[in-house]
Coordinates of C-alpha atoms in Angstrom, one line a residue:
M1 CA 37.9 34.6 15.3
N2 CA 39.1 34.0 11.8
F3 CA 36.8 32.2 9.3
S4 CA 38.0 30.2 6.5
K5 CA 35.7 31.1 3.5
F6 CA 36.3 27.6 2.1
N7 CA 35.1 25.9 5.3
V8 CA 32.1 28.1 5.4
L9 CA 31.5 27.5 1.7
F10 CA 31.7 23.7 2.3
M11 CA 29.1 23.9 5.1
F12 CA 26.8 25.9 3.0
L13 CA 27.1 23.5 0.1
I14 CA 26.3 20.5 2.4
L15 CA 23.2 22.3 3.7
V16 CA 21.9 23.4 0.3
L17 CA 22.7 20.3 -1.7
G18 CA 21.1 18.2 1.1
Q19 CA 17.7 19.7 0.1
Y20 CA 18.0 18.4 -3.5
A21 CA 20.0 15.1 -3.0
T22 CA 18.4 12.0 -4.3
V23 CA 19.4 8.6 -2.9
T24 CA 20.0 6.0 -5.5
P25 CA 18.3 2.7 -4.3
V26 CA 20.4 -0.3 -4.6
S27 CA 18.8 -3.0 -7.0
S28 CA 17.7 -6.3 -5.6
S29 CA 19.9 -9.3 -6.3
A30 CA 17.8 -11.6 -3.9
N31 CA 17.0 -14.9 -5.5
Y32 CA 13.6 -15.8 -6.8
D33 CA 12.2 -17.6 -3.7
I34 CA 11.9 -14.3 -1.7
I35 CA 10.8 -12.0 -4.5
E36 CA 7.2 -11.0 -4.2
P37 CA 5.3 -9.4 -7.1
A38 CA 3.6 -7.0 -4.6
E39 CA 7.0 -5.3 -4.1
L40 CA 6.9 -4.1 -7.7
V41 CA 3.9 -1.6 -7.4
E42 CA 6.0 1.4 -8.1
Y43 CA 8.2 0.4 -11.0
K44 CA 11.6 2.2 -11.3
E45 CA 13.7 1.8 -14.3
T46 CA 17.0 0.0 -13.7
L47 CA 19.9 1.3 -15.9
M48 CA 23.4 0.1 -16.4
L49 CA 26.5 1.1 -18.2
T50 CA 26.9 -1.3 -21.2
N51 CA 29.7 0.2 -23.1
A52 CA 32.0 3.0 -21.8
T53 CA 33.6 3.7 -25.0
E54 CA 30.2 4.2 -26.9
L55 CA 29.0 6.6 -24.0
V56 CA 32.1 8.8 -24.2
A57 CA 32.1 8.8 -27.9
S58 CA 28.5 9.8 -28.0
L59 CA 28.9 12.6 -25.6
S60 CA 31.9 13.8 -27.6
S61 CA 30.0 13.8 -31.0
T62 CA 26.8 15.2 -29.6
F63 CA 28.5 18.2 -27.9
A64 CA 31.4 18.6 -30.4
L65 CA 34.1 17.9 -27.7
T66 CA 36.5 16.9 -30.5
L67 CA 38.0 14.1 -28.5
A68 CA 40.7 12.1 -30.3
E69 CA 40.4 8.4 -30.5
K70 CA 43.1 7.8 -27.9
Q71 CA 41.4 10.4 -25.6
I72 CA 38.2 8.5 -25.9
A73 CA 40.0 5.2 -25.0
N74 CA 41.7 6.7 -22.0
L75 CA 38.5 8.2 -20.7
S76 CA 36.6 5.0 -21.3
E77 CA 39.1 3.0 -19.3
K78 CA 39.0 5.5 -16.5
L79 CA 35.1 5.4 -16.5
E80 CA 35.1 1.5 -16.4
R81 CA 37.4 1.7 -13.3
L82 CA 35.3 4.3 -11.5
Y83 CA 31.9 2.8 -12.4
M84 CA 32.0 -0.1 -9.9
Q85 CA 33.3 2.4 -7.2
L86 CA 30.4 4.7 -7.8
F87 CA 27.8 1.9 -8.3
P88 CA 28.9 -1.3 -6.6
D89 CA 26.0 -3.4 -7.8
G90 CA 26.5 -2.2 -11.4
T91 CA 23.2 -0.5 -11.8
F92 CA 21.6 3.0 -11.2
H93 CA 18.2 4.5 -11.3
E94 CA 18.7 8.3 -11.9
L95 CA 20.2 9.0 -15.4
E96 CA 20.8 12.6 -14.7
Q97 CA 22.9 12.0 -11.6
F98 CA 24.9 9.4 -13.4
L99 CA 25.7 11.8 -16.3
L100 CA 26.6 14.6 -13.8
K101 CA 29.1 12.1 -12.2
V102 CA 30.6 11.1 -15.5
N103 CA 31.0 14.7 -16.4
D104 CA 32.7 15.5 -13.2
E105 CA 35.0 12.5 -13.1
L106 CA 36.1 12.8 -16.6
N107 CA 36.3 16.6 -16.7
L108 CA 34.1 17.0 -19.8
S109 CA 33.0 20.4 -19.0
L110 CA 29.4 19.8 -20.1
S111 CA 26.8 22.3 -18.9
V112 CA 23.7 21.3 -16.9
D113 CA 21.6 22.1 -20.1
D114 CA 23.9 19.7 -22.1
I115 CA 23.2 17.0 -19.6
K116 CA 19.5 17.6 -19.8
T117 CA 19.6 17.5 -23.6
F118 CA 21.4 14.2 -23.6
E119 CA 19.0 12.7 -21.1
N120 CA 16.0 13.8 -23.1
M121 CA 17.5 12.2 -26.2
F122 CA 17.8 8.9 -24.3
W123 CA 14.4 8.9 -22.7
S124 CA 12.7 9.9 -26.0
E125 CA 14.1 6.6 -27.5
V126 CA 12.9 4.7 -24.4
E127 CA 9.4 6.1 -24.9
R128 CA 9.4 5.2 -28.6
A129 CA 10.5 1.6 -27.7
K130 CA 7.7 1.3 -25.1
E131 CA 5.1 2.8 -27.5
Q132 CA 5.9 0.2 -30.2
L133 CA 5.9 -2.6 -27.6
K134 CA 2.6 -1.3 -26.2
N135 CA 1.1 -1.2 -29.8
G136 CA 1.9 -4.9 -30.2
T137 CA 4.5 -4.4 -32.9
A138 CA 4.9 -8.1 -33.7
H139 CA 5.3 -9.7 -30.4
D140 CA 4.8 -13.0 -31.9
V141 CA 5.3 -14.7 -35.2
P142 CA 2.8 -15.8 -37.8
L143 CA 2.0 -19.5 -38.3
P144 CA 4.6 -21.3 -40.6
T145 CA 3.5 -22.0 -44.1
T146 CA 4.4 -25.6 -43.5
L147 CA 4.0 -27.4 -40.2
I148 CA 7.2 -28.0 -38.3
S149 CA 5.1 -30.6 -36.4
M150 CA 1.7 -31.9 -37.0
P151 CA -0.7 -30.5 -34.5
V152 CA -0.9 -33.5 -32.2
R153 CA -1.1 -32.6 -28.6
E154 CA 2.3 -33.9 -27.5
E155 CA 3.6 -30.8 -25.8
S156 CA 6.4 -30.0 -23.2
A157 CA 4.0 -27.5 -21.7
P158 CA 0.3 -28.2 -22.5
Y159 CA -1.2 -26.1 -19.7
L160 CA 0.0 -24.4 -16.4
H161 CA -0.5 -27.1 -13.8
G162 CA 1.9 -28.8 -11.5
R163 CA 5.8 -28.3 -11.4
S164 CA 7.4 -26.4 -14.3
L165 CA 11.0 -26.1 -15.2
I166 CA 12.2 -23.0 -17.1
A167 CA 15.5 -23.5 -18.9
V168 CA 16.8 -20.0 -19.4
I169 CA 19.5 -19.9 -22.1
L170 CA 21.7 -16.8 -22.1
V171 CA 23.0 -16.2 -25.6
D172 CA 26.0 -14.1 -27.0
D173 CA 26.2 -13.7 -30.8
A174 CA 28.7 -12.5 -33.2
S175 CA 27.5 -8.9 -33.3
M176 CA 27.5 -8.3 -29.5
R177 CA 30.0 -5.6 -28.3
V178 CA 29.6 -6.7 -24.8
G179 CA 28.3 -10.1 -23.7
W180 CA 26.9 -11.4 -20.6
N181 CA 28.7 -10.5 -17.3
W182 CA 27.9 -10.9 -13.7
I183 CA 25.9 -7.7 -13.5
S184 CA 23.6 -8.8 -16.4
K185 CA 23.3 -12.3 -14.9
T186 CA 22.3 -10.9 -11.6
I187 CA 19.6 -8.7 -13.1
L188 CA 18.4 -11.5 -15.2
G189 CA 18.2 -13.8 -12.2
S190 CA 15.9 -11.2 -10.4
K191 CA 13.7 -11.0 -13.5
I192 CA 13.2 -14.7 -13.8
G193 CA 12.6 -15.0 -10.0
A194 CA 10.0 -12.3 -10.1
T195 CA 8.3 -14.0 -13.1
M196 CA 8.1 -17.3 -11.2
R197 CA 6.8 -15.8 -8.0
Y198 CA 4.2 -13.7 -10.0
L199 CA 2.8 -16.8 -11.8
E200 CA 2.7 -18.9 -8.5
A201 CA 0.9 -16.1 -6.7
K202 CA -1.7 -15.8 -9.5
A203 CA -2.4 -19.5 -9.8
P204 CA -5.4 -21.2 -8.2
K205 CA -4.3 -23.6 -5.4
E206 CA -6.0 -26.6 -7.2
A207 CA -3.5 -26.2 -10.1
E208 CA -0.5 -26.7 -7.7
V209 CA 1.7 -24.4 -9.6
S210 CA 5.4 -24.3 -8.7
F211 CA 8.5 -23.2 -10.7
S212 CA 12.2 -23.9 -10.8
A213 CA 14.8 -22.5 -13.3
R214 CA 18.1 -23.6 -14.6
I215 CA 20.4 -20.9 -16.2
Y216 CA 22.6 -21.9 -19.1
H217 CA 25.1 -19.6 -21.0
T218 CA 26.3 -20.2 -24.5
S219 CA 27.1 -18.3 -27.8
V220 CA 26.2 -18.6 -31.5
S221 CA 28.2 -18.0 -34.6
S222 CA 25.3 -16.3 -36.4
I223 CA 24.0 -12.8 -35.8
I224 CA 20.6 -12.6 -34.1
D225 CA 18.8 -9.7 -35.8
P226 CA 15.6 -8.6 -34.0
L227 CA 14.1 -7.1 -37.2
N228 CA 14.6 -10.4 -39.1
E229 CA 13.3 -12.7 -36.4
L230 CA 9.7 -12.6 -37.5
R231 CA 10.5 -13.7 -41.0
N232 CA 12.9 -16.5 -39.9
P233 CA 12.4 -17.0 -36.2
G234 CA 14.8 -18.8 -33.9
V235 CA 17.0 -20.5 -36.5
W236 CA 20.0 -20.0 -34.1
M237 CA 18.3 -21.7 -31.2
D238 CA 19.3 -25.3 -32.3
E239 CA 22.9 -24.1 -32.6
A240 CA 22.7 -22.7 -29.1
V241 CA 21.4 -25.9 -27.6
R242 CA 23.9 -28.1 -29.6
N243 CA 26.6 -26.1 -27.8
L244 CA 25.0 -27.2 -24.6
G245 CA 25.2 -30.9 -25.7
Y246 CA 21.7 -31.5 -27.1
S247 CA 20.8 -32.3 -30.7
D248 CA 18.0 -29.8 -31.0
V249 CA 15.4 -27.9 -28.8
H250 CA 13.1 -30.9 -28.9
D251 CA 15.9 -33.1 -27.6
M252 CA 16.7 -30.6 -24.8
A253 CA 13.1 -30.3 -23.6
Q254 CA 12.5 -34.1 -23.7
K255 CA 15.7 -34.8 -21.7
L256 CA 15.2 -32.0 -19.1
K257 CA 11.6 -33.4 -18.5
S258 CA 12.9 -36.9 -18.0
E259 CA 15.7 -35.8 -15.8
S260 CA 13.8 -33.4 -13.6
G261 CA 10.4 -35.0 -13.4
A262 CA 8.7 -31.7 -14.0
K263 CA 5.3 -31.8 -15.6
N264 CA 6.2 -28.9 -18.0
V265 CA 9.5 -27.9 -19.5
I266 CA 9.8 -24.5 -21.5
L267 CA 12.9 -22.9 -23.0
V268 CA 13.5 -19.2 -22.8
F269 CA 16.4 -17.8 -24.9
V270 CA 17.6 -14.3 -23.8
P271 CA 20.1 -12.6 -26.2
H272 CA 22.3 -9.9 -24.6
K273 CA 20.9 -7.2 -26.8
S274 CA 18.0 -4.8 -27.4
G275 CA 14.9 -6.2 -29.2
L276 CA 14.5 -2.7 -31.0
V277 CA 10.7 -2.8 -31.8
R278 CA 9.8 -5.9 -29.8
G279 CA 10.3 -7.3 -26.5
G280 CA 10.3 -10.9 -27.6
Y281 CA 8.3 -13.6 -29.3
A282 CA 6.9 -17.1 -28.6
L283 CA 7.0 -20.3 -30.6
P284 CA 4.4 -22.5 -28.8
A285 CA 3.1 -26.0 -29.7
P286 CA 1.5 -27.5 -31.6
W287 CA 2.6 -25.5 -34.7
W288 CA 6.3 -25.1 -33.6
G289 CA 6.8 -28.6 -32.4
Y290 CA 7.7 -30.2 -29.1
G291 CA 10.0 -28.1 -26.9
E292 CA 8.1 -24.8 -26.5
R293 CA 10.2 -21.9 -26.5
A294 CA 10.4 -18.2 -26.5
T295 CA 12.9 -15.4 -27.0
V296 CA 13.0 -12.3 -24.6
F297 CA 15.7 -9.7 -25.6
F298 CA 17.5 -8.6 -22.4
F299 CA 17.5 -4.9 -23.1
L300 CA 14.4 -2.8 -23.7
V301 CA 16.8 -0.1 -24.9
D302 CA 20.6 -0.2 -25.3
L303 CA 21.6 3.2 -26.5
F304 CA 24.7 5.6 -26.2
G305 CA 26.3 2.8 -24.1
I306 CA 23.5 2.8 -21.5
G307 CA 21.0 0.0 -21.3
I308 CA 17.6 -0.6 -19.6
P309 CA 16.9 -4.3 -18.9
M310 CA 13.5 -5.7 -20.1
P311 CA 10.8 -5.6 -17.4
F312 CA 9.9 -8.9 -15.8
S313 CA 6.3 -8.6 -17.2
V314 CA 7.6 -9.2 -20.7
Y315 CA 9.0 -12.5 -19.5
V316 CA 5.5 -13.3 -18.0
H317 CA 3.8 -12.4 -21.3
E318 CA 6.0 -14.7 -23.5
I319 CA 5.9 -17.5 -21.1
L320 CA 2.1 -17.4 -20.8
H321 CA 2.0 -17.9 -24.7
L322 CA 3.9 -21.2 -24.2
F323 CA 1.1 -22.4 -21.8
G324 CA -1.6 -21.5 -24.3
A325 CA -2.5 -17.8 -23.8
V326 CA -3.0 -15.5 -26.8
D327 CA -2.3 -11.8 -27.3
E328 CA -5.2 -9.3 -26.6
Y329 CA -3.8 -6.2 -28.1
C330 CA -4.9 -4.9 -31.5
V331 CA -2.4 -4.8 -34.4
P332 CA -3.2 -2.3 -37.0
G333 CA -5.1 -3.8 -39.9
Q334 CA -6.0 -6.9 -37.9
Q335 CA -9.5 -8.2 -38.5
G336 CA -10.9 -9.7 -35.5
P337 CA -9.3 -11.2 -32.3
P338 CA -6.5 -13.7 -32.6
E339 CA -7.8 -17.3 -32.5
P340 CA -6.5 -19.2 -29.3
W341 CA -5.1 -22.0 -31.4
M342 CA -2.2 -22.5 -29.1
A343 CA -4.5 -23.4 -26.1
Y344 CA -4.7 -27.0 -25.1
P345 CA -8.1 -28.4 -26.3
P346 CA -10.8 -27.6 -25.5
L347 CA -9.6 -24.5 -23.5
G348 CA -9.5 -22.3 -26.6
E349 CA -13.1 -23.1 -27.4
L350 CA -14.2 -22.6 -23.8
W351 CA -12.3 -19.4 -23.3
P352 CA -12.1 -17.6 -26.7
N353 CA -10.3 -14.2 -27.0
N354 CA -13.3 -12.1 -25.8
G355 CA -11.0 -9.5 -24.2
W356 CA -9.9 -8.2 -27.6
P357 CA -9.3 -5.5 -28.8
F358 CA -8.6 -4.0 -25.3
S359 CA -8.4 -5.7 -22.0
I360 CA -6.8 -4.8 -18.7
C361 CA -4.3 -7.8 -18.9
V362 CA -0.8 -8.6 -19.1
M363 CA -1.5 -10.2 -22.5
C364 CA -2.6 -6.9 -23.8
N365 CA 0.1 -4.6 -22.5
P366 CA 2.8 -6.2 -20.3
L367 CA 4.3 -2.8 -19.5
L368 CA 1.1 -1.0 -18.4
F369 CA -1.2 -3.9 -17.2
W370 CA 1.3 -6.3 -15.7
F371 CA -0.6 -6.6 -12.5
K372 CA -3.7 -8.1 -14.0
M373 CA -4.5 -11.5 -15.7
C374 CA -7.8 -11.5 -17.2
V375 CA -10.5 -14.3 -17.0
W376 CA -9.9 -15.2 -20.7
T377 CA -6.1 -15.7 -20.2
R378 CA -6.6 -17.7 -17.1
G379 CA -9.0 -20.0 -19.0
Q380 CA -6.6 -20.5 -21.8
I381 CA -3.8 -21.7 -19.5
G382 CA -6.1 -24.0 -17.6
W383 CA -6.8 -22.0 -14.4
N384 CA -10.6 -21.8 -14.8
D385 CA -13.6 -24.1 -14.0
Y386 CA -16.0 -23.5 -16.9
D387 CA -18.8 -25.6 -15.5
G388 CA -18.4 -24.8 -11.9
D389 CA -18.1 -28.4 -10.8
G390 CA -14.9 -27.9 -8.8
I391 CA -12.7 -29.5 -11.3
L392 CA -10.3 -27.3 -13.3
D393 CA -11.0 -27.5 -17.1
P394 CA -7.9 -29.4 -18.3
V395 CA -8.4 -32.3 -15.9
D396 CA -12.3 -32.3 -16.1
P397 CA -13.5 -35.3 -18.1
D398 CA -16.2 -33.1 -19.6
P399 CA -15.5 -29.5 -18.7
R400 CA -18.7 -28.3 -20.5
S401 CA -21.0 -30.3 -18.3
P402 CA -21.5 -29.5 -14.6
Y403 CA -22.1 -33.1 -14.0
R404 CA -19.9 -35.0 -11.6
P405 CA -21.1 -38.6 -12.4
W406 CA -21.1 -41.7 -10.3
E407 CA -22.1 -45.0 -11.7
Y408 CA -23.2 -48.2 -9.8
V409 CA -24.0 -51.6 -11.3
F410 CA -25.6 -54.4 -9.2
N411 CA -28.0 -57.3 -9.2
I412 CA -31.2 -57.6 -7.2
T413 CA -32.5 -61.0 -6.3
A414 CA -36.2 -62.0 -6.4
H415 CA -37.9 -60.5 -3.4
G416 CA -34.7 -59.0 -2.3
Y417 CA -33.3 -55.4 -2.2
H418 CA -30.0 -53.5 -2.7
E419 CA -28.9 -50.2 -1.2
V420 CA -26.3 -47.8 -2.6
E421 CA -24.8 -45.2 -0.1
V422 CA -23.3 -42.0 -1.5
D423 CA -21.4 -39.5 0.6
I424 CA -22.4 -36.0 -0.7
N425 CA -20.2 -33.6 1.2
M426 CA -21.5 -30.3 -0.2
T427 CA -24.8 -28.3 0.0
D428 CA -26.6 -26.0 -2.4
V429 CA -26.2 -28.5 -5.2
M430 CA -28.8 -30.6 -7.2
V431 CA -28.5 -34.4 -7.6
V432 CA -29.9 -35.8 -10.8
G433 CA -30.1 -39.5 -11.5
D434 CA -31.7 -42.4 -13.4
F435 CA -31.6 -46.1 -13.3
G436 CA -32.6 -49.2 -15.5
P437 CA -31.5 -52.8 -16.1
M438 CA -28.6 -53.2 -18.5
V439 CA -29.8 -56.7 -19.4
W440 CA -33.5 -57.4 -20.0
T441 CA -34.9 -60.8 -18.9
L442 CA -37.1 -62.8 -21.4
M443 CA -39.3 -63.8 -18.6
Y444 CA -42.9 -62.5 -18.3
P445 CA -44.1 -60.5 -16.5
Q446 CA -41.2 -58.0 -16.5
P447 CA -39.8 -57.3 -13.1
Y448 CA -40.0 -53.9 -11.5
V449 CA -38.7 -52.2 -8.3
N450 CA -39.9 -49.9 -5.5
F451 CA -37.4 -47.1 -5.1
Y452 CA -36.6 -44.8 -2.2
V453 CA -34.1 -42.1 -1.4
F454 CA -33.2 -41.3 2.2
D455 CA -31.5 -38.2 3.4
P456 CA -28.7 -38.2 6.2
N457 CA -31.4 -37.9 8.8
G458 CA -33.3 -41.0 7.5
N459 CA -36.2 -39.0 5.9
V460 CA -37.6 -40.4 2.7
I461 CA -37.3 -37.6 0.1
I462 CA -38.1 -39.6 -3.0
Q463 CA -40.2 -42.7 -3.4
A464 CA -41.6 -44.5 -6.6
F465 CA -43.4 -47.8 -7.0
G466 CA -43.5 -50.3 -9.7
V467 CA -40.8 -48.7 -11.9
V468 CA -38.1 -50.2 -14.1
N469 CA -36.6 -47.2 -15.9
Y470 CA -36.8 -44.0 -13.9
S471 CA -35.4 -40.5 -13.6
F472 CA -35.3 -38.3 -10.6
S473 CA -33.7 -35.2 -9.1
F474 CA -33.6 -33.4 -5.6
N475 CA -31.8 -30.6 -3.9
V476 CA -29.2 -31.2 -1.3
S477 CA -29.7 -29.1 1.8
T478 CA -27.7 -31.3 4.2
A479 CA -24.3 -32.9 3.7
G480 CA -23.8 -36.5 4.6
I481 CA -24.6 -40.1 3.6
Y482 CA -27.7 -40.5 1.2
R483 CA -29.2 -44.0 0.8
F484 CA -30.8 -45.2 -2.5
R485 CA -32.8 -48.3 -1.8
F486 CA -34.1 -50.8 -4.5
E487 CA -36.7 -53.3 -3.5
N488 CA -37.7 -56.2 -5.9
P489 CA -41.2 -57.4 -5.0
T490 CA -41.3 -59.8 -7.9
D491 CA -40.4 -63.5 -8.5
T492 CA -37.8 -62.4 -11.2
P493 CA -34.1 -61.5 -10.4
I494 CA -32.9 -58.3 -12.0
Y495 CA -29.4 -58.4 -13.4
Y496 CA -27.1 -55.5 -14.0
M497 CA -29.2 -52.7 -12.6
K498 CA -27.3 -49.4 -13.4
L499 CA -27.7 -46.4 -11.2
R500 CA -26.3 -43.1 -12.5
L501 CA -26.0 -40.0 -10.3
A502 CA -24.5 -36.5 -10.8
L503 CA -24.2 -33.2 -9.0
I504 CA -25.1 -29.9 -10.6
A505 CA -24.0 -26.7 -9.2
T506 CA -27.1 -24.4 -8.6
L507 CA -24.9 -21.2 -8.7
P508 CA -24.2 -19.6 -12.0
V509 CA -21.3 -21.4 -13.7
V510 CA -19.6 -18.4 -15.3
V511 CA -19.9 -15.0 -13.8
E512 CA -19.6 -12.3 -16.3
Q513 CA -17.5 -9.5 -15.0
E514 CA -18.6 -5.9 -15.6
P515 CA -16.5 -4.6 -18.5
Y516 CA -13.8 -2.1 -17.9
R517 CA -14.4 1.5 -19.0
V518 CA -11.2 3.0 -20.4
F519 CA -10.5 6.7 -21.1
T520 CA -7.7 8.9 -22.2
L521 CA -5.7 11.0 -19.7
N522 CA -3.5 13.8 -21.2
L523 CA -1.2 15.7 -18.7
T524 CA 1.1 18.5 -19.8
I525 CA 3.5 20.2 -17.4
F526 CA 5.3 23.6 -17.9
D527 CA 7.5 25.7 -15.7
Q528 CA 6.8 29.3 -14.9
N529 CA 8.4 30.4 -18.1
G530 CA 6.2 28.2 -20.3
R531 CA 9.0 25.7 -20.9
A532 CA 7.8 22.1 -21.2
L533 CA 9.2 19.9 -18.4
S534 CA 10.4 16.7 -19.9
G535 CA 11.8 13.7 -18.1
I536 CA 9.8 14.5 -14.9
P537 CA 8.8 11.3 -12.9
V538 CA 5.1 11.2 -12.5
S539 CA 3.5 8.6 -10.3
L540 CA -0.2 7.6 -10.7
S541 CA -2.1 5.3 -8.3
S542 CA -5.7 4.4 -8.0
S543 CA -7.3 2.0 -5.5
T544 CA -10.6 2.1 -7.2
A545 CA -9.0 1.1 -10.6
N546 CA -6.4 -1.2 -9.2
Y547 CA -3.7 0.7 -11.0
S548 CA -0.2 2.1 -10.1
A549 CA 2.6 3.2 -12.3
L550 CA 5.7 5.6 -12.3
L551 CA 6.1 7.3 -15.7
L552 CA 8.3 10.0 -17.2
T553 CA 7.0 13.1 -19.3
N554 CA 8.0 13.1 -22.9
L555 CA 10.0 15.9 -24.7
N556 CA 6.8 18.0 -24.8
G557 CA 6.2 17.7 -21.1
E558 CA 3.3 15.3 -21.8
L559 CA 1.9 12.1 -20.5
N560 CA -0.7 10.4 -22.9
L561 CA -2.3 7.5 -21.4
R562 CA -5.4 5.2 -21.6
L563 CA -6.5 4.3 -18.1
P564 CA -9.4 2.3 -16.4
E565 CA -12.1 4.4 -15.0
G566 CA -11.3 5.5 -11.4
N567 CA -9.9 8.2 -9.0
Y568 CA -6.2 8.8 -9.4
S569 CA -3.7 10.4 -7.2
V570 CA -1.1 12.2 -9.4
K571 CA 2.4 13.3 -8.0
A572 CA 5.4 14.7 -9.9
T573 CA 8.7 15.2 -8.2
Y574 CA 12.0 16.8 -9.2
M575 CA 15.3 17.0 -7.3
N576 CA 13.6 15.4 -4.3
S577 CA 10.9 18.2 -4.3
T578 CA 7.2 17.5 -4.9
I579 CA 6.2 19.9 -7.8
L580 CA 2.6 18.5 -8.4
D581 CA 0.3 16.8 -6.0
T582 CA -3.4 16.4 -7.2
N583 CA -6.3 14.1 -7.6
I584 CA -8.0 13.4 -11.1
N585 CA -11.2 11.7 -11.6
V586 CA -11.1 9.6 -14.8
S587 CA -14.7 9.0 -15.9
S588 CA -14.4 10.5 -19.2
N589 CA -11.6 11.7 -21.6
V590 CA -9.4 14.1 -19.5
S591 CA -6.8 16.7 -20.6
K592 CA -5.0 18.8 -17.9
T593 CA -2.2 21.4 -18.1
Y594 CA -0.2 22.3 -15.0
I595 CA 2.2 25.3 -14.7
I596 CA 4.7 24.9 -11.9
P597 CA 5.3 28.4 -10.5
E598 CA 8.4 27.6 -8.4
F599 CA 10.2 25.0 -10.3
P600 CA 13.6 24.2 -8.7
Q601 CA 16.3 25.1 -10.9
P602 CA 19.8 23.6 -10.4
A603 CA 21.3 27.0 -11.6
T604 CA 19.9 28.7 -8.5
I605 CA 22.3 26.6 -6.3
V606 CA 25.3 28.1 -8.1
L607 CA 23.9 31.6 -7.8
F608 CA 23.3 31.1 -4.2
L609 CA 26.8 29.9 -3.6
L610 CA 28.3 32.9 -5.6
A611 CA 26.2 35.2 -3.5
T612 CA 27.4 33.6 -0.3
L613 CA 31.0 33.7 -1.4
A614 CA 30.7 37.5 -2.2
I615 CA 29.1 38.1 1.3
I616 CA 31.9 36.3 3.1
T617 CA 34.6 38.1 1.1
L618 CA 33.0 41.4 2.0
L619 CA 32.8 40.4 5.7
E620 CA 36.5 39.4 5.7
K621 CA 37.5 42.8 4.1
R622 CA 35.5 44.8 6.7
M623 CA 37.0 42.7 9.6
K624 CA 40.6 43.4 8.2
K625 CA 39.8 47.1 7.9
A626 CA 38.4 47.3 11.4
S627 CA 41.5 45.5 12.8

């Protein structure tokens, strides 16, 4: 039998590469009503090609390929044609695989080390952007020196109850090399959908929270400069909405609220560019006027022609500002926590920023703590019940008082009586009350009453004789109809007797949570030769700390984290192989160094194939010699 060495090589190639192959997941383009936040526990970066010309030019300049301008143009055009064939939904998750395909398809002759160097350059910029976002580098803007609108509480989104409409305005500006396309719009739709489902899932049922969104697309003639936005925020927003047929942002919010019938309307502007050192910012009422609005930059990073869209949790963070939540991170030099001035009164007074300077909350770090909304944030947007009376704070007539008052006014004839029946449908509460005539008679002697309270079983639980003004209280152990009986044994009628009743919850009103303890975890990973392993995906999960994340080691092979106390499962993978699988208890500051003795090297595949080819060639020579 004659063997074709190329056939055999092909079979070996399939067998060997199959051990290292990584399947690229298809990104979700499902609409928002079927996106569940629980599906996002293990976050994977979504990447996309934003500018083929910039990518080819960057590879050429980085590795001195000396490609002429015409060559770069031809290769870029070829890459754009091939991109949608290789990635039909326009996105990918593994940068190394993407660069290897680009290298092969364009015949750039880059080595594996070149690919790794370029990949590390990209991820180092990503980590820098995340670090600046995590440190709260000016998420939001300071108060204006002069008020755009006096702080009257006429707001398009005072607190997060009822149905809310998000007007998402996609913006192209004069500086954008590549504007919005169907790939970007599909990704943006999934981010907004996830944001709405996240907020609906977190809301108490009493708030009846629901969302809908309208997507608009326009352009502005000015340049949106992320670095200048904090000094002069949102000056381009009115131009954008004028292009949509509205006079300004206030006009758009008012008309959308009238047309849609929504309780709340907010505007979210999304420029198709990177925010550089910030994910976005918010301009909430009252200081920024009616038509509460925010900006979220579409890209976390857009570098070398490759972009990473902003995580949905940044949209959550900025939208919560518009409903009254304040930041909980610590900006260097900041003295004390930010005041919750944007919260609808009196929510800011009831729920001050007591989570500052560090809280496990999406308002502290939207990238790391996206899964948690702390009690202070929930209070500032109207989701808490401060006095425990069963009424959420924004709609409670007196949220500081646990009283649920009833008032009854009636007349009692001479030698007559009057009964008030009250249905108390809960137990483990206290009833407090008092009564007295609103109008005193001038006749003497003064009238008085005999007073009785009957429980649902007809038992007398309170009785008092010969009283005019009287206070009382009792505990409710049985739900049902309670009767309050007033008997007038005198010859004088009593006009306008007023009975006041209220319920007081006997359970603690606000339960203080045990504060989180947070520690540092520093991991360093080396290979057997002492080389730092950068760009290695490391997953951390903890059921005890309610934490899960997928992160990449930096250029020094390190992960430097601040984590809530708990037991963590730590796994690192490379080329579809698990290179680290361990458990770490974080109950103090921890530093760990791991050396991977058998780190899989892509070069070993090539050596294996060369050795296989040599063996096959030797076998063929021997077969020919034997024949």
